[in-house]
Each structure stands twice: as C-alpha cells, then as structure tokens.
XYZ file of C-alpha atoms in Angstrom:
336
model
C 1.786 10.196 7.553
C 2.667 6.933 6.053
C 5.646 4.337 6.658
C 6.657 1.502 4.791
C 8.965 -0.237 2.220
C 9.958 2.860 -0.384
C 10.950 0.973 -3.561
C 11.618 2.063 -7.223
C 9.250 0.170 -9.655
C 10.937 -1.413 -12.939
C 7.855 -1.935 -14.857
C 7.802 -3.448 -18.298
C 5.326 -5.397 -20.131
C 6.550 -9.245 -20.480
C 5.683 -12.681 -22.241
C 4.347 -15.570 -20.704
C 8.041 -17.187 -20.840
C 9.291 -14.394 -18.306
C 6.375 -15.562 -15.783
C 7.135 -19.197 -16.404
C 11.020 -18.740 -16.102
C 10.672 -17.211 -12.632
C 7.778 -18.847 -11.553
C 5.603 -15.794 -11.159
C 1.788 -15.964 -11.215
C -0.174 -12.603 -12.239
C -1.996 -10.438 -9.889
C 0.494 -11.668 -6.785
C 2.836 -9.774 -4.907
C 6.165 -11.639 -3.103
C 9.402 -10.802 -1.858
C 12.095 -11.877 -4.100
C 14.079 -15.270 -3.756
C 17.645 -15.953 -4.917
C 16.030 -17.504 -7.917
C 14.351 -14.101 -8.947
C 17.454 -11.338 -8.521
C 18.255 -11.618 -12.192
C 14.847 -10.529 -13.302
C 15.488 -6.986 -12.917
C 18.771 -6.914 -15.005
C 16.661 -8.869 -17.558
C 13.886 -6.288 -17.675
C 16.440 -3.815 -17.781
C 18.217 -5.224 -20.774
C 15.410 -6.307 -22.886
C 12.120 -4.819 -22.069
C 12.609 -1.117 -21.968
C 11.157 -0.630 -18.527
C 9.668 2.437 -17.054
C 11.091 3.444 -13.723
C 8.219 4.712 -11.413
C 8.348 5.628 -7.731
C 6.624 2.853 -5.560
C 5.849 0.864 -2.599
C 2.620 0.467 -1.291
C 2.302 2.867 1.458
C 4.295 5.614 -0.568
C 1.837 5.229 -3.332
C -0.982 5.735 -1.128
C 0.345 8.727 0.449
C 1.123 10.191 -2.695
C -2.714 9.793 -4.151
C -3.689 11.244 -1.097
C -1.762 14.406 -1.422
C -2.684 14.714 -5.145
C -6.156 14.947 -4.159
C -5.828 17.135 -1.110
C -3.504 19.609 -3.306
C -6.041 19.696 -5.948
C -8.474 20.711 -3.071
C -6.674 23.472 -1.514
C -4.502 21.536 0.879
C -1.350 21.234 -0.155
C 1.766 19.993 2.167
C -0.674 17.700 4.143
C 1.085 14.386 4.347
C 4.588 12.844 4.873
C 6.119 9.503 4.592
C 8.934 7.772 5.979
C 11.015 4.464 5.063
C 14.723 3.089 4.368
C 16.242 3.873 1.035
C 20.175 3.708 0.410
C 22.405 6.457 -0.680
C 21.973 6.306 -4.409
C 20.341 7.444 -7.314
C 17.427 5.073 -7.127
C 16.891 6.829 -3.503
C 17.386 10.031 -5.112
C 14.654 9.723 -7.633
C 12.242 8.344 -5.365
C 12.581 11.556 -3.087
C 12.106 13.656 -5.873
C 9.080 11.997 -7.186
C 7.254 12.028 -3.834
C 8.528 15.487 -3.134
C 7.216 16.582 -6.427
C 3.931 14.919 -5.581
C 3.642 17.358 -2.323
C 4.540 14.706 0.130
C 7.328 15.414 2.494
C 9.727 12.649 2.928
C 11.832 11.972 5.454
C 14.028 8.663 4.676
C 16.106 6.633 6.822
C 19.191 6.494 4.779
C 21.638 3.334 4.335
C 24.954 3.847 2.958
C 25.597 0.243 2.978
C 22.720 -1.123 0.953
C 20.704 -0.171 -2.390
C 17.589 1.234 -2.292
C 14.995 -1.125 -3.126
C 13.369 -2.345 -6.145
C 10.002 -4.265 -7.385
C 9.844 -5.935 -10.632
C 6.455 -4.980 -12.087
C 5.506 -7.532 -14.666
C 2.617 -6.706 -16.779
C 0.469 -8.654 -19.133
C -2.945 -7.944 -20.239
C -3.351 -5.295 -17.971
C -2.677 -7.481 -14.953
C 0.140 -7.297 -12.843
C 2.730 -9.180 -10.691
C 5.029 -7.940 -8.137
C 8.365 -9.063 -7.257
C 10.037 -7.220 -4.589
C 13.474 -6.911 -3.612
C 13.678 -4.775 -0.403
C 17.346 -4.178 0.028
C 17.391 -0.757 2.095
C 13.676 -1.140 2.653
C 14.387 -3.981 4.982
C 16.806 -1.955 7.210
C 14.331 0.424 8.808
C 14.712 0.768 12.364
C 13.051 2.204 15.528
C 16.246 4.730 15.845
C 14.809 6.742 13.076
C 11.697 7.673 14.903
C 13.549 9.004 17.901
C 15.051 12.051 15.737
C 13.622 15.366 16.397
C 12.493 15.533 12.755
C 10.699 12.403 12.811
C 9.020 13.179 15.966
C 8.232 16.581 14.809
C 6.442 14.736 11.810
C 4.512 11.921 13.325
C 3.337 14.193 16.562
C 1.975 16.550 14.192
C -0.200 13.900 12.089
C -3.847 12.984 12.819
C -3.822 10.027 10.740
C -1.298 6.958 10.026
C -1.307 4.417 7.475
C 0.940 1.384 7.149
C 0.903 -1.376 4.505
C 1.422 -5.032 5.814
C 4.378 -5.125 3.823
C 6.090 -3.231 6.712
C 5.520 -6.252 9.023
C 8.368 -7.966 7.348
C 10.758 -5.295 8.321
C 10.081 -3.435 11.833
C 7.141 -4.416 13.996
C 8.706 -2.110 16.857
C 8.539 0.815 14.663
C 4.947 0.074 13.685
C 4.088 -0.139 17.441
C 5.803 3.153 18.224
C 3.512 4.741 15.737
C 0.404 2.733 16.804
C 0.738 3.187 20.387
C 0.936 7.257 19.697
C -2.196 7.043 17.694
C -3.783 5.086 20.449
C -2.377 7.470 23.391
C -3.704 10.498 21.323
C -6.823 9.367 20.035
C -5.454 9.609 16.435
C -6.643 7.006 13.429
C -4.536 4.228 12.497
C -5.062 2.377 9.451
C -3.559 -1.041 8.232
C -3.514 -2.976 5.206
C -3.019 -6.450 4.989
C -1.399 -6.132 1.552
C -0.565 -9.826 0.203
C -1.562 -13.502 0.991
C 2.093 -14.397 1.978
C 2.031 -11.774 4.687
C -0.882 -13.369 6.139
C 0.427 -16.827 5.891
C 3.866 -16.215 7.210
C 3.695 -13.219 9.588
C 0.466 -14.404 11.297
C 1.750 -13.060 14.875
C 2.991 -9.732 13.272
C -0.410 -9.015 11.556
C -2.272 -10.196 14.822
C -0.304 -7.584 16.778
C -0.714 -5.116 14.081
C -4.483 -5.885 13.874
C -5.302 -4.812 17.347
C -4.447 -1.095 16.798
C -6.286 -0.772 13.575
C -9.209 1.508 13.464
C -9.355 0.974 9.473
C -8.281 -2.575 7.861
C -7.898 -2.624 4.076
C -7.368 -5.778 1.939
C -8.387 -7.248 -1.454
C -10.571 -10.155 -1.909
C -7.817 -12.753 -2.187
C -5.820 -11.506 1.032
C -9.375 -11.525 2.770
C -10.162 -15.068 1.701
C -6.464 -16.062 2.534
C -7.209 -14.429 6.167
C -10.569 -16.160 6.412
C -9.156 -19.568 5.628
C -6.116 -19.282 7.983
C -8.380 -18.208 10.983
C -11.315 -20.276 9.831
C -14.046 -17.721 9.678
C -15.600 -19.044 6.585
C -15.931 -18.196 2.980
C -18.908 -15.652 2.718
C -16.669 -12.383 2.505
C -19.336 -10.135 4.162
C -19.288 -12.392 7.260
C -15.303 -12.556 6.934
C -15.245 -8.454 7.040
C -18.004 -8.490 10.127
C -15.761 -10.989 11.992
C -12.661 -9.089 11.596
C -14.203 -5.727 12.522
C -15.598 -7.438 15.593
C -12.258 -8.725 16.573
C -10.410 -7.700 19.834
C -9.069 -4.021 19.235
C -7.209 -1.568 21.662
C -9.009 1.731 22.647
C -12.700 2.839 22.164
C -13.300 3.528 18.333
C -15.113 0.475 16.280
C -12.991 -0.966 13.637
C -14.008 -0.550 9.995
C -12.932 -3.220 7.516
C -12.864 -2.436 3.686
C -12.532 -5.391 1.243
C -11.791 -4.176 -2.563
C -12.715 -6.987 -5.050
C -11.340 -5.219 -8.225
C -14.078 -4.169 -10.411
C -16.628 -5.657 -8.232
C -18.313 -4.072 -5.118
C -16.316 -3.120 -2.387
C -17.357 -4.586 1.132
C -17.421 -2.273 4.357
C -18.152 -3.599 7.698
C -18.530 -1.752 11.015
C -20.563 -1.924 14.162
C -22.027 -5.166 13.342
C -23.477 -3.753 9.645
C -21.890 -4.791 6.402
C -22.597 -2.315 3.130
C -21.742 -2.903 -0.387
C -20.633 -0.105 -2.649
C -20.649 -0.854 -6.479
C -17.884 -0.056 -8.727
C -18.201 1.784 -12.066
C -16.538 -0.171 -14.431
C -14.584 1.198 -17.417
C -14.276 -0.660 -21.046
C -11.396 -3.163 -21.097
C -9.710 -1.010 -23.808
C -9.225 1.873 -21.495
C -7.464 -0.256 -18.929
C -3.473 0.320 -18.952
C -2.260 -2.065 -16.035
C -3.675 -2.520 -12.476
C -0.434 -1.962 -10.745
C -1.244 0.487 -8.023
C -5.086 0.285 -8.326
C -5.419 -0.756 -4.363
C -2.911 1.443 -3.177
C -4.745 4.333 -5.106
C -7.973 3.061 -3.559
C -6.687 3.516 -0.186
C -4.957 7.116 -0.833
C -8.653 8.089 -2.260
C -9.955 6.683 0.912
C -7.546 8.518 3.221
C -7.840 11.853 1.338
C -11.832 11.479 2.251
C -11.287 11.024 5.746
C -8.923 13.710 6.203
C -11.600 15.801 4.348
C -14.152 14.242 7.014
C -16.078 12.603 4.323
C -18.952 9.915 5.096
C -17.746 6.270 4.542
C -19.533 5.606 1.488
C -18.206 8.957 -0.014
C -14.434 8.123 1.145
C -15.363 4.732 -0.673
C -16.265 6.653 -3.805
C -13.449 8.935 -3.769
C -11.185 5.615 -3.482
C -12.617 4.197 -6.398
C -12.581 7.289 -8.836
C -8.981 7.219 -7.567
C -8.327 3.756 -8.534
C -10.071 4.318 -11.847
C -7.544 7.082 -12.564
C -4.517 4.889 -11.738
C -5.532 1.950 -13.764
C -5.829 4.081 -17.000
C -1.941 4.965 -16.413
C 1.183 3.160 -16.555
C 1.655 2.245 -12.817
C 1.117 4.559 -9.921
C 1.857 8.051 -11.852
C 0.365 11.111 -11.053
C 1.375 13.338 -14.114
C -2.210 14.823 -15.060
C -4.081 17.382 -12.912
C -6.652 15.761 -10.188
C -10.050 16.686 -10.939
C -11.440 14.707 -7.842
C -13.412 16.880 -5.239
C -13.342 16.621 -1.396
C-alpha cells in the first residue's frame, strides 16, 4: 500500500526561456510558490502538454502492480491520497485503476486536484508541484472502515518524503501499524528541499523505515546536513546504522542515474551496475526514480534477494525513461 500526494502531471518540452522565467533548475523537484502558479496555464496554452497520472508514491505503486499483474498477481496493491472532486481527480482514479491499483482517495470538495508541471528539456526533467487538494489529507481518512480494511490487509507500505509536508500524523499511523505487526515500511527522502526544510519530519519517519530510498543529490544533501562526509557509500552505511524502531536491520538504497546503485545493510555496502541505454533511446527521466522503487517493491513482494530486487528496479527505470512520463501503455516483460 502506498500513501502520498496524487498529482496530475502536465508534461511538456520547454525552452530555456521558460526555465529562466520561473527560476527553475533541471533535475530538481520543488513546491510551487506564488511566482510559479502561471506556469500551469502557460504550459496548457502554449506547449501542447501531455496529461499523465503522477505523484511519486502513486507512480511507484502503479509500476509495482504493472509488474505483479504480468506475473500472475493482479490486484495486489492499493493507494491513498487526497484529490479534488473534479475532472483531474477522476482522470487520476481512472488511470491508477486501469493499472490495477485499488485507489481509495480522500475527496476534498473545496480544493482542486493537485498538479505537477513537468518541464522536459534534453531528456532531463524538472518538477514544480502545486499540491492543492493533495495537501489536505487527514488522519481521519484512515479511520474509515474501508481504509482500515485496506491497510490492515497490506504487508508492505511505501511513502515518499513529499508526504512529510502534508500529514506526518497519517504516516505515523501506518508506520506504527507496520511496526506492531512486523510488516515492512519503506520511505523515500524524495527531494533536497524535504531534507533541508522538513528535517524533524524526516527524522520521525526515518526511525520506522526498514528500507530507505533516495538519489545521489538527496543523499549528498542529507550527508551535508548531518555532517556524514562526502563518500556516499559511507553515508549509506551511517544512515543504515542510525537509530531505528523494531528489530529489523535497515537497508539503504541510493540510486545514481546511470551510475551504479549503492545498497547498505548490516555494516556491508554493495554496488550494483546499471546497464546504460543509448542516449537516442532516452525520452525523459520523469518517473525514473519512482519506477526503480516500483520494480524494487515488486521484487520484495516476490520474495527476491536484494540484488534481484535492485535489478528489477533498474529494468523498470530503463523502461520508463524510454516513455514520456510514468506511462505504462505497453505489456510488462519483466519476470519475478
């Protein structure tokens, strides 16, 4: 089960002038400030965007289910988040459901569904998220009979760090349930701004995490903030060894784009090489990290060894970077 910020991606190829106009850096993820709000209309009016179901956690759950379905395991995933009672919210629900995910959205009649401007240039991407309704998820949604039935029947939980800006109390309900019932809780650090500006929330969530994911820039940001040094293998080992609730060892996974993936657990660090694809096959990197997590989670659910789960993650990410956004409109050929 995933819980996070459901967003409709508004994705378009843009020139440098748009990046400069809105002061946006490539390969980054930020929350929209007032100066960014006109960007959504500008993309719609001038850049013929694609509308793609998004939100980091939702993407990962969709990818995991895409793999599970192809391996004879339909209907194995669920997702919660808050949307508006509008067309964008309906689009998100239809998309996730068509990928086999049981969605149980909280619906906010007063606030529109969240959107994310996906600015694509030269295969790289930058994200500007306007959370809107996604920001309004409440613990009360987890008290409904349907929500309880969903999360109590799950064995593995995944929450991206972006949700730490929304409802830490909701995260704790799920994390405490996982801890009390010896289930698996997974966390993604998600973006440098989460680590820099929501440090207390990250610290709260991290104590529950059996698996921690992030990319190299997030890892470097965390290391700098906590004075862990610059060697990412050492940083991964230190995060793995930091205080944790429960008896399971923590596994830390750092992705590095086309460079090798670092995995640390029980005082041991291993690197897993990434098979690179020719640059001309790269469409855009939006959703690559989410797809890696989706592949990895499918591997965990399939009771794979860590190395095999990493390889599934690599293959899922390789598929997604050859699509526009996190789209799953081709049959899955990945085997569990």
